[in-house]
mmCIF file of C-alpha atoms in Angstrom:
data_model
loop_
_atom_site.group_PDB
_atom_site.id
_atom_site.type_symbol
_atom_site.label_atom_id
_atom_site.label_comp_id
_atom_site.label_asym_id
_atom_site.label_seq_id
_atom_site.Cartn_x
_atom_site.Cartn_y
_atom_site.Cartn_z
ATOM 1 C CA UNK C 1 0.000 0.000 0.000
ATOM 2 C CA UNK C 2 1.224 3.629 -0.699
ATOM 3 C CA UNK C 3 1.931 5.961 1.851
ATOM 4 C CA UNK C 4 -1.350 8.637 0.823
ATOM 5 C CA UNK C 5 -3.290 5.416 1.164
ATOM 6 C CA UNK C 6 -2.253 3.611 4.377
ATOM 7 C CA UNK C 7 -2.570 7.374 6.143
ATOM 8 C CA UNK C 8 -5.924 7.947 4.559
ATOM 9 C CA UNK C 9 -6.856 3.943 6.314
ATOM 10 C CA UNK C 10 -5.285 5.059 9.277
ATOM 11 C CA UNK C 11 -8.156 7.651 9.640
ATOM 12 C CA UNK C 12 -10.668 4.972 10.505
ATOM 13 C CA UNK C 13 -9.402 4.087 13.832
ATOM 14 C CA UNK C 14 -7.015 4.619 16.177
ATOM 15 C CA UNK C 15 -3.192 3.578 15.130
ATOM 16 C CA UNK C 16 -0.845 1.776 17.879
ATOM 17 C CA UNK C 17 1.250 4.819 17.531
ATOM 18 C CA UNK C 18 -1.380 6.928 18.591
ATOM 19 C CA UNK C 19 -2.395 5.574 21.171
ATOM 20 C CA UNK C 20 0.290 7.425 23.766
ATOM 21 C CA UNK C 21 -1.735 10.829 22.792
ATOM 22 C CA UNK C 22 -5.252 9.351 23.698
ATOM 23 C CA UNK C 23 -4.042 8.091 26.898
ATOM 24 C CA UNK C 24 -2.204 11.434 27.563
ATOM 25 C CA UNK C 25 0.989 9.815 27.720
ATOM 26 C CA UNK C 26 2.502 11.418 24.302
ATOM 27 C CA UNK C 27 5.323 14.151 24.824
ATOM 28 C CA UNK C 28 4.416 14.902 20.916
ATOM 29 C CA UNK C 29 0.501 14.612 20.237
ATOM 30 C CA UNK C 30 -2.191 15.692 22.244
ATOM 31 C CA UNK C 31 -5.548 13.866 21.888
ATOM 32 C CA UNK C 32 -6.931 16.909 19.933
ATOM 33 C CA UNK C 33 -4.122 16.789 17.769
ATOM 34 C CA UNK C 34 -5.182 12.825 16.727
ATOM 35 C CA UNK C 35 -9.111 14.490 16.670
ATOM 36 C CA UNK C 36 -8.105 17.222 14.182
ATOM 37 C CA UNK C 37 -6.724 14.628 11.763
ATOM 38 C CA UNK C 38 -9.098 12.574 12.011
ATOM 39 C CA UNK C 39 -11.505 14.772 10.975
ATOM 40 C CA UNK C 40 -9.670 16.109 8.158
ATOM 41 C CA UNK C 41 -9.147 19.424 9.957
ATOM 42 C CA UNK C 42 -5.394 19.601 10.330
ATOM 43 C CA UNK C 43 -2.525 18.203 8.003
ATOM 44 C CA UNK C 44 -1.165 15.078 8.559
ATOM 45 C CA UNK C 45 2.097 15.685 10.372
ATOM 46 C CA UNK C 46 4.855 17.554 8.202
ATOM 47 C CA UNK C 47 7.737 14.477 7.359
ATOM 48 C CA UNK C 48 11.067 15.521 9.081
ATOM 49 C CA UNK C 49 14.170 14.500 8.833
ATOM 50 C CA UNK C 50 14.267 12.286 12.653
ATOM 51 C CA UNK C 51 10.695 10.298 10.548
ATOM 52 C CA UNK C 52 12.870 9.913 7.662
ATOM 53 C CA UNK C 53 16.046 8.800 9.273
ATOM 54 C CA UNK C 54 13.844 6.031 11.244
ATOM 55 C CA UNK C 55 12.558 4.587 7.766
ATOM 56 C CA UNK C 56 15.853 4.553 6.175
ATOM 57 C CA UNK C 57 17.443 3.011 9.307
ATOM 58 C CA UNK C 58 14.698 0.813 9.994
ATOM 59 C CA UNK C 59 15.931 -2.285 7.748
ATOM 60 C CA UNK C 60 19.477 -2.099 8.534
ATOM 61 C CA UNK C 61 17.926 -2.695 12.234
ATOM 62 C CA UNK C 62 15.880 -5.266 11.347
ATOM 63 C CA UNK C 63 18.370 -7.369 9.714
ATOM 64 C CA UNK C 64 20.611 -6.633 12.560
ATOM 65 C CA UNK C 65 18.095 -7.994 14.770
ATOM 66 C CA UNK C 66 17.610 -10.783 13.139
ATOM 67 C CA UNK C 67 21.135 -11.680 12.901
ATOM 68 C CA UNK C 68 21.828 -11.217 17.078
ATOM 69 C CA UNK C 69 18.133 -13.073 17.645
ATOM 70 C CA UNK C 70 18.648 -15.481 15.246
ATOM 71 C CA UNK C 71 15.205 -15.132 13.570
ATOM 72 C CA UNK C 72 13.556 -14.847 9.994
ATOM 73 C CA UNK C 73 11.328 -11.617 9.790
ATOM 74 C CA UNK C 74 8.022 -10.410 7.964
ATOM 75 C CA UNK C 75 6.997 -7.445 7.162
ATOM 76 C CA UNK C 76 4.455 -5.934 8.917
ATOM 77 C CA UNK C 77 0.682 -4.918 7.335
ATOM 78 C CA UNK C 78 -2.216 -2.943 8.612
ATOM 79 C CA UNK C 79 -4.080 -4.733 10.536
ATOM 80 C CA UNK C 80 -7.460 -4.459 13.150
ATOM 81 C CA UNK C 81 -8.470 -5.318 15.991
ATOM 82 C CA UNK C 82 -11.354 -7.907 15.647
ATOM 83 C CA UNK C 83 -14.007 -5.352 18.430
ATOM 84 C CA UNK C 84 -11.982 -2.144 18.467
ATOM 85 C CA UNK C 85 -11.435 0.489 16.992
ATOM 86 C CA UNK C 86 -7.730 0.047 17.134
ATOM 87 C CA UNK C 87 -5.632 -0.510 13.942
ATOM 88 C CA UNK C 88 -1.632 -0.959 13.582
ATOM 89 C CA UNK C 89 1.007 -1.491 11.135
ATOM 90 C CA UNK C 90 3.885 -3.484 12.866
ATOM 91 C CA UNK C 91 7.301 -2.585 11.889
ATOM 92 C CA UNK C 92 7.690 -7.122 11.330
ATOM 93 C CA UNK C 93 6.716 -10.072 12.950
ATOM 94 C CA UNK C 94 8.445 -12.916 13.768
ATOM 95 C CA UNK C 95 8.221 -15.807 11.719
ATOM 96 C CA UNK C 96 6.742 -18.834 13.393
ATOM 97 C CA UNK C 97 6.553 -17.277 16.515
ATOM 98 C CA UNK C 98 3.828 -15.314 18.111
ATOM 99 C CA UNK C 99 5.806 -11.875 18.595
ATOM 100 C CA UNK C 100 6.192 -9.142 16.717
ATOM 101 C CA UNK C 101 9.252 -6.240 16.186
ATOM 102 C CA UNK C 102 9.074 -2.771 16.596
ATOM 103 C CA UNK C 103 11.667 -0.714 15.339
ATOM 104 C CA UNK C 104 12.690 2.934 17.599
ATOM 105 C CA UNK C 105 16.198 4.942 16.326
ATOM 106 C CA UNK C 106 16.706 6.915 19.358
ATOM 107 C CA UNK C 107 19.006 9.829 18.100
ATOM 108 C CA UNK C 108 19.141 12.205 21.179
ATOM 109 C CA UNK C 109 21.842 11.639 23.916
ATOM 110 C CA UNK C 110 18.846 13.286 25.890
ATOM 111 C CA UNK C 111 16.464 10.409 25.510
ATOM 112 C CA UNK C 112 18.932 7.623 26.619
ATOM 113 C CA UNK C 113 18.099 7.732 30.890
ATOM 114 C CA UNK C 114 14.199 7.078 29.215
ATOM 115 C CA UNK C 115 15.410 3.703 28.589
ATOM 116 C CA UNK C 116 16.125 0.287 31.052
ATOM 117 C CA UNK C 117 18.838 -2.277 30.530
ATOM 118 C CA UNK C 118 18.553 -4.433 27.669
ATOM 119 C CA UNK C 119 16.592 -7.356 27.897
ATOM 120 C CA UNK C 120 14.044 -5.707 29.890
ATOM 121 C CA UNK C 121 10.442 -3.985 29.525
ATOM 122 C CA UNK C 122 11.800 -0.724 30.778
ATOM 123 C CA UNK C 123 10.977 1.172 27.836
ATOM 124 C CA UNK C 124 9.627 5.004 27.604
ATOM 125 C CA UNK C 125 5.541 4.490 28.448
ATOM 126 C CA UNK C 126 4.665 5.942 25.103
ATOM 127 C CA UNK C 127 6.474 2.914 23.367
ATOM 128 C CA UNK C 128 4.743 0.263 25.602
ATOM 129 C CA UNK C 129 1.313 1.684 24.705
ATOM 130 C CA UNK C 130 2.104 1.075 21.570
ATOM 131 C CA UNK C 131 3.186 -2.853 21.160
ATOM 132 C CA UNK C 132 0.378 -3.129 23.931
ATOM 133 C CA UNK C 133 -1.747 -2.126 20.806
ATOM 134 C CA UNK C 134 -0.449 -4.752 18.812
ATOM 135 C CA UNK C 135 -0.551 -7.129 21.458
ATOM 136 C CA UNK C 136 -4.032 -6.750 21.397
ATOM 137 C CA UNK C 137 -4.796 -6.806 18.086
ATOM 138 C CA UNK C 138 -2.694 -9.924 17.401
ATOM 139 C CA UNK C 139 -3.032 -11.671 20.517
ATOM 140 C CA UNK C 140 0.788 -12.374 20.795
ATOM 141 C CA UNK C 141 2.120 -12.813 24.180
ATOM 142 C CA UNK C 142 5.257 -10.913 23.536
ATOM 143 C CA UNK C 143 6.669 -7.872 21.982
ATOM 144 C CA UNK C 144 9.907 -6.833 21.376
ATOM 145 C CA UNK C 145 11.334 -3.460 20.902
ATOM 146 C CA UNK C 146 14.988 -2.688 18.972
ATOM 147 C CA UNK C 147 16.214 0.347 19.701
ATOM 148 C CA UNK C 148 19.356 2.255 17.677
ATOM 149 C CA UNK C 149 20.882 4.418 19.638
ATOM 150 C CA UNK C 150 22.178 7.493 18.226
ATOM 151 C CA UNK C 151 23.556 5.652 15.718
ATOM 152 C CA UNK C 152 26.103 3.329 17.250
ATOM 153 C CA UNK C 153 24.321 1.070 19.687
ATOM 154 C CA UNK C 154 21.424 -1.944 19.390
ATOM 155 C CA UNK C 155 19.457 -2.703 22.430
ATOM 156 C CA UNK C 156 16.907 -5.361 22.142
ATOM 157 C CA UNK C 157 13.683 -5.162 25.172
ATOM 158 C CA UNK C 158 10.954 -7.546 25.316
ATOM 159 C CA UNK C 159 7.495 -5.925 26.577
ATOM 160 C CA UNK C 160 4.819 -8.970 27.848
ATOM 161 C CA UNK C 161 1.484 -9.210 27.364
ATOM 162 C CA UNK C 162 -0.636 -7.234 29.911
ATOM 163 C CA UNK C 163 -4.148 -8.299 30.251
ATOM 164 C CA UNK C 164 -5.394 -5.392 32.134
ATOM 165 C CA UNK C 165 -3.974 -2.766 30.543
ATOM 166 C CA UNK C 166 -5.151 -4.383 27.258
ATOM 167 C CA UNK C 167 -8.699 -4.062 28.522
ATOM 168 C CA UNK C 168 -7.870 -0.620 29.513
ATOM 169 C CA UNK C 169 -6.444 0.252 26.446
ATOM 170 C CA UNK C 170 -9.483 -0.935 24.209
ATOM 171 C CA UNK C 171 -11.861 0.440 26.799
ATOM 172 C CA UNK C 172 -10.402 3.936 25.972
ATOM 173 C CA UNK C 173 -10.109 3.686 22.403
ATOM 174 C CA UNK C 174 -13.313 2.710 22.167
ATOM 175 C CA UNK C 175 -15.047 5.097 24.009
ATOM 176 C CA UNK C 176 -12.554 8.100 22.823
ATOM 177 C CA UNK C 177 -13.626 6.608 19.263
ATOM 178 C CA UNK C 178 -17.573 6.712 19.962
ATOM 179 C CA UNK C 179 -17.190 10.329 21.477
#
């Protein structure tokens, strides 16, 4: 899918990597911001240079992480939730498992003390909202995030399934989506 099309489908629901500005957790979006596009009533967010060095780094981090986790990848499609109105496009799943890959480049020095060890679910909230999203919507038990750090330095985390904040999480989209 194109990129004018897969932002136009992300208007009929709520993306994963939204879902830090509906539950106020976003230190970039507010919850009007996500109601303004929505509607059509303000531009979708300008590309920068930080969203365009992500996509370009976002395959050499993939195949890294498949080389250190020993693991074939897919790429990720949109995808729904079955009830909700929660949609996603993961950066890959893993093949013949049931857990997916999210890809972060973390290129300030600044954001580094957001982060836990490696190997952990110490991850900034408004990333765990996120492959909580996907957790829901694919039922996987397991999540992991790779994160490049400015440039030099892979760190793998693995974020588990959380029941309740699942239910919280569709309980809010759904109910910020009906409003």
């Amino acid at each position: 899918m194109d990129r004018a099309t897969w932002l136009e489908e992300r208007k009929k629901g709520i993306a994963c990597s939204e879902l830090a500005a509906i539950l106020g957790v976003s230190p970039w979006q507010s919850e009007m911001d996500i109601w303004a596009n929505k509607r059509n009533l303000a531009p979708d967010a300008p590309d920068n240079i930080i969203f365009k060095t992500g996509r370009e780094l976002e395959p050499l981090v993939a195949r890294e992480y498949a080389e250190m986790e020993k693991v074939e990848l897919i790429e990720g499609e949109l995808i729904r939730h079955a009830t909700a109105p929660l949609l996603g496009t993961p950066d890959r799943l893993i093949k013949g498992m049931s857990r997916g890959l999210e890809i972060k480049t973390v290129q300030s020095p600044y954001a580094l003390d957001k982060w836990g060890e490696p190997g952990t679910d110490q991850v900034p909230l408004f990333y765990a909202t996120q492959v909580a999203g996907y957790m829901a919507i694919t039922g996987f038990d397991s999540w992991d995030i790779a994160a490049l750090f400015v440039g030099s330095d892979i760190r793998i985390y693995r974020v588990h399934r959380d029941l309740e904040l699942e239910a919280e999480i569709l309980r809010r989209v759904s109910d910020w989506w009906t409003r």
